[in-house]
Amino acid sequence: MGDWQKFYYIMNLVLDEVHLFNNVSVSVFETTIRVLGGLLSAHVIADGNGDKLPGPYHGELLDLATELGKRLLPAFDTRTGIPATKINLVTGAHKRNEDTTTAEAGTLLLEFGLLSRLSRNDSFQIAAERSLRELWKRRSSLNMVGTSLNVETGTWQNSGSSIGPGVDSFFEYLFKCYLTSGEVKLLDMFWDAYKAVEKYHKHGDVFYLTVDMNSGDVTSDILSNLQMFWPALQVLIGDVEEAETLQHFNMLIADQYGFPPESYAVRKNTLLLDDPGYTLRPELLESAFALYQVTREQDLLKLGESIMSNLETYSKVACGFASLADINTKRRDDRLDSYFLSETLKYLFLLFDTAYSYACGDAAAAQAAWLLQLPFVFTTQAHVVPIDASFHAAAAAVPGDDPEFRYSCRRQDAHTPVAEQTSVLKETQPPLSEKVPALQRPADVLVREFSVGDAKLRLKLIRSEAEQRFQPLARMTAVVEQTSESTQIVEKESKLTTNDESTPAEPQLQRRALLAAPASPAAFGVPLTTDGVYAPMVFSEPLRACSDLSIDVSGKIVVAERGGCSFYEKAVYAQAAGAVAAIIFDHNTESELFTMTLDPKDMVEKGVEINIPLAFVAKGAGRALMKAQQLRGDAVRLQLGLIPTPSQGDVTKDPAVNTEAQFSGFSVELTPGSTPLTSAELNKELEKMFHAVGLKLDPKVVLRLTTQLADSQRTAPQGEHTMAEEAAPKKDEL
């Protein structure tokens, strides 16, 4: 923007006010992309424009960034080299045995690589490269990565693969790190990953769905706002026509409500909101900015104008801009994320900045993508990282001869006034109802997970399409207790019309149901009964219940969020605080219900026996409980219990499973641990697993599965899923 006076003022404000000796634990990922990236970007700008600054600059921002990098490095001290999610900036303390996401593990190399180049200390780049390398070598045979894995064992905890939450920036950094380093291996990794996305995730022209990383099967049709960065990446690599098609669809989604929703689905040509909020995310505008550089489509400017106008109308408040809790009603939320300042507003400004334009040259230049002509790339937080000019020639070596991909660069005359440019998108593209084909939802599945030491068995039963949806094993019901209105009226009339001084009858309490949701009981703790537990509800503080609770929860059912620590640890802290039961709600919109299991190592370390029941519910149920508490406060009570089912013999049957072979098949996934399981151990565990869900299979079927898993276990590396599949058993096999 050329305001060097203000830049210099803010730079010195940061140097005076930002200190690293605070005794707090911070997110390694967020601190890297937001703070470290910001410091390095500002240093690059200041160091390269010293003649424009109103005062001296001697690399103080780089010094601060280097010190921050040193304080983050201990987080990489894990068995895999994949960093812990959080670290204490003073003590260096961090949890070793925890899960992290693919994005957190694979979105560090741009910043750490730049820090090594500038500080001449290669330890930063080595750490980030190892994390990325360890992540990539755990990809599936289909060249896909999952959403989360354990930093110590490297085993995948969520095998769902997507271009959305938990994964998104992983793809972006593979290509951008290649641009800034010239490392061809990174380019090879990117193209393998990109091809897998286009092959397995893409359905139709515009739907990038969540799939299982091992099979490629669709597991969710929920789409995320975060996925809207994909056209920007496609422009960067030269896949412009694909980017235009997807961007047009995303613009149609945003046009329905004035903002793009956090998550949504399109089913039978109908847009359905999963999370109706909008946290002022930049991805749609990032892609609009990138596309405008090579197409000059006026509708991209109209999108920016619309978003800017809606922000002023619905989001602007006295002290800044507020996120929207609901784009239907435009109700605001008390939240403003830093990416709104570093990304959203920046891309809006650059979209309309006439000085920021780049010509798209001949076919070779188009193939190499427009940003290769620039001296920098944007990080995932829109900070700048310079590109070494010596890498430009190598950067043109994208696989243009690959028949799976075609690259194009279409742009009108750069000198044509914007007002005279003709709009192409809305004139040539059909409306949403015609553009979007009907989606078939994935077949309903029932998933149960079981731990065997540090190995995991995962049973998936696939419902026959002719049958009804599986019924959950347990149910959570939220109710509000209120005094019967009729009783209160009778009491008032009695006092007015009689002289009876006897004690009036106690008001009758009525229970009014607020919501009900399916729940999956844990495989440890006190078993749930059909009578269940009925008690007041309270949300854990801290919400994830990974440390001592700061509130008294005696006699109450504690509700906590998944993540940050094991389910067992949450149970320990809830029980210690006096809870009578605990409900854990998911942090991932797209995951399925599963059985929470106990890692024996946790039991050995803490030695606490769990004497309360626990259950797992979906993210939507947790969000609904939060709203219920906001509206009804302490009046909310929870009923948690098994769904009554007819008993069948001496088998405790999971009512979610119909043993009359009314499902089309099932699979068992094995994630090997540090020590391979013997055939005898596998056979025993499989029998226990099937018994737990009420399936009594022919021993020959179990033996066949045992053999498949035992054989595949010998060839699969630790942490990589192996799978045995069966068609639905015949009745004589049950």
mmCIF file of C-alpha atoms in Angstrom, residues 3-4 6-15 18 32-66 110-111 114-115 118 342 346 376-379 381-386:
data_model
loop_
_atom_site.group_PDB
_atom_site.id
_atom_site.type_symbol
_atom_site.label_atom_id
_atom_site.label_comp_id
_atom_site.label_asym_id
_atom_site.label_seq_id
_atom_site.Cartn_x
_atom_site.Cartn_y
_atom_site.Cartn_z
ATOM 1 C CA ASP A 3 2.393 3.555 3.734
ATOM 2 C CA TRP A 4 5.927 3.064 5.051
ATOM 3 C CA LYS A 6 2.601 3.297 9.396
ATOM 4 C CA PHE A 7 4.505 0.091 8.611
ATOM 5 C CA TYR A 8 7.503 1.352 10.576
ATOM 6 C CA TYR A 9 5.288 2.402 13.490
ATOM 7 C CA ILE A 10 3.578 -1.016 13.681
ATOM 8 C CA MET A 11 6.926 -2.792 13.323
ATOM 9 C CA ASN A 12 8.307 -1.014 16.361
ATOM 10 C CA LEU A 13 5.065 -1.575 18.260
ATOM 11 C CA VAL A 14 5.504 -5.314 17.720
ATOM 12 C CA LEU A 15 9.129 -5.184 18.867
ATOM 13 C CA VAL A 18 5.621 -8.918 21.771
ATOM 14 C CA THR A 32 4.041 -20.907 13.124
ATOM 15 C CA ILE A 33 1.659 -19.753 10.396
ATOM 16 C CA ARG A 34 0.380 -16.631 12.166
ATOM 17 C CA VAL A 35 3.202 -15.313 14.351
ATOM 18 C CA LEU A 36 6.409 -16.757 12.913
ATOM 19 C CA GLY A 37 5.201 -16.229 9.350
ATOM 20 C CA GLY A 38 4.179 -12.665 10.121
ATOM 21 C CA LEU A 39 7.528 -11.800 11.686
ATOM 22 C CA LEU A 40 9.503 -13.294 8.789
ATOM 23 C CA SER A 41 7.311 -11.636 6.160
ATOM 24 C CA ALA A 42 7.653 -8.238 7.831
ATOM 25 C CA HIS A 43 11.420 -8.717 8.059
ATOM 26 C CA VAL A 44 11.675 -9.533 4.347
ATOM 27 C CA ILE A 45 9.714 -6.387 3.510
ATOM 28 C CA ALA A 46 11.662 -4.166 5.910
ATOM 29 C CA ASP A 47 15.064 -5.550 4.936
ATOM 30 C CA GLY A 48 14.387 -5.106 1.226
ATOM 31 C CA ASN A 49 13.036 -1.565 1.524
ATOM 32 C CA GLY A 50 15.401 0.094 3.967
ATOM 33 C CA ASP A 51 15.587 3.245 1.841
ATOM 34 C CA LYS A 52 11.829 3.746 2.215
ATOM 35 C CA LEU A 53 11.667 3.348 6.007
ATOM 36 C CA PRO A 54 11.583 6.553 8.074
ATOM 37 C CA GLY A 55 14.120 5.117 10.531
ATOM 38 C CA PRO A 56 16.816 2.450 10.960
ATOM 39 C CA TYR A 57 16.200 -1.290 10.834
ATOM 40 C CA HIS A 58 18.839 -3.837 11.856
ATOM 41 C CA GLY A 59 17.044 -7.153 11.576
ATOM 42 C CA GLU A 60 15.256 -7.035 14.926
ATOM 43 C CA LEU A 61 12.199 -8.848 13.525
ATOM 44 C CA LEU A 62 14.394 -11.704 12.325
ATOM 45 C CA ASP A 63 15.999 -11.926 15.772
ATOM 46 C CA LEU A 64 12.560 -12.232 17.357
ATOM 47 C CA ALA A 65 11.490 -14.828 14.775
ATOM 48 C CA THR A 66 14.657 -16.858 15.378
ATOM 49 C CA LEU A 110 7.427 -22.615 4.249
ATOM 50 C CA GLU A 111 8.004 -20.694 7.475
ATOM 51 C CA LEU A 114 12.530 -19.393 5.256
ATOM 52 C CA LEU A 115 13.736 -19.042 8.843
ATOM 53 C CA LEU A 118 17.505 -16.102 6.744
ATOM 54 C CA SER A 342 -4.104 -10.977 7.453
ATOM 55 C CA LYS A 346 -5.768 -8.356 2.117
ATOM 56 C CA PHE A 376 7.083 -14.389 -3.736
ATOM 57 C CA VAL A 377 4.287 -16.734 -2.755
ATOM 58 C CA PHE A 378 1.660 -16.284 -0.077
ATOM 59 C CA THR A 379 1.686 -18.536 2.970
ATOM 60 C CA GLN A 381 -1.989 -16.836 6.283
ATOM 61 C CA ALA A 382 -1.178 -14.622 3.255
ATOM 62 C CA HIS A 383 2.284 -13.656 4.500
ATOM 63 C CA VAL A 384 4.930 -13.321 1.777
ATOM 64 C CA VAL A 385 7.789 -15.758 1.225
ATOM 65 C CA PRO A 386 10.293 -14.805 -1.511
#
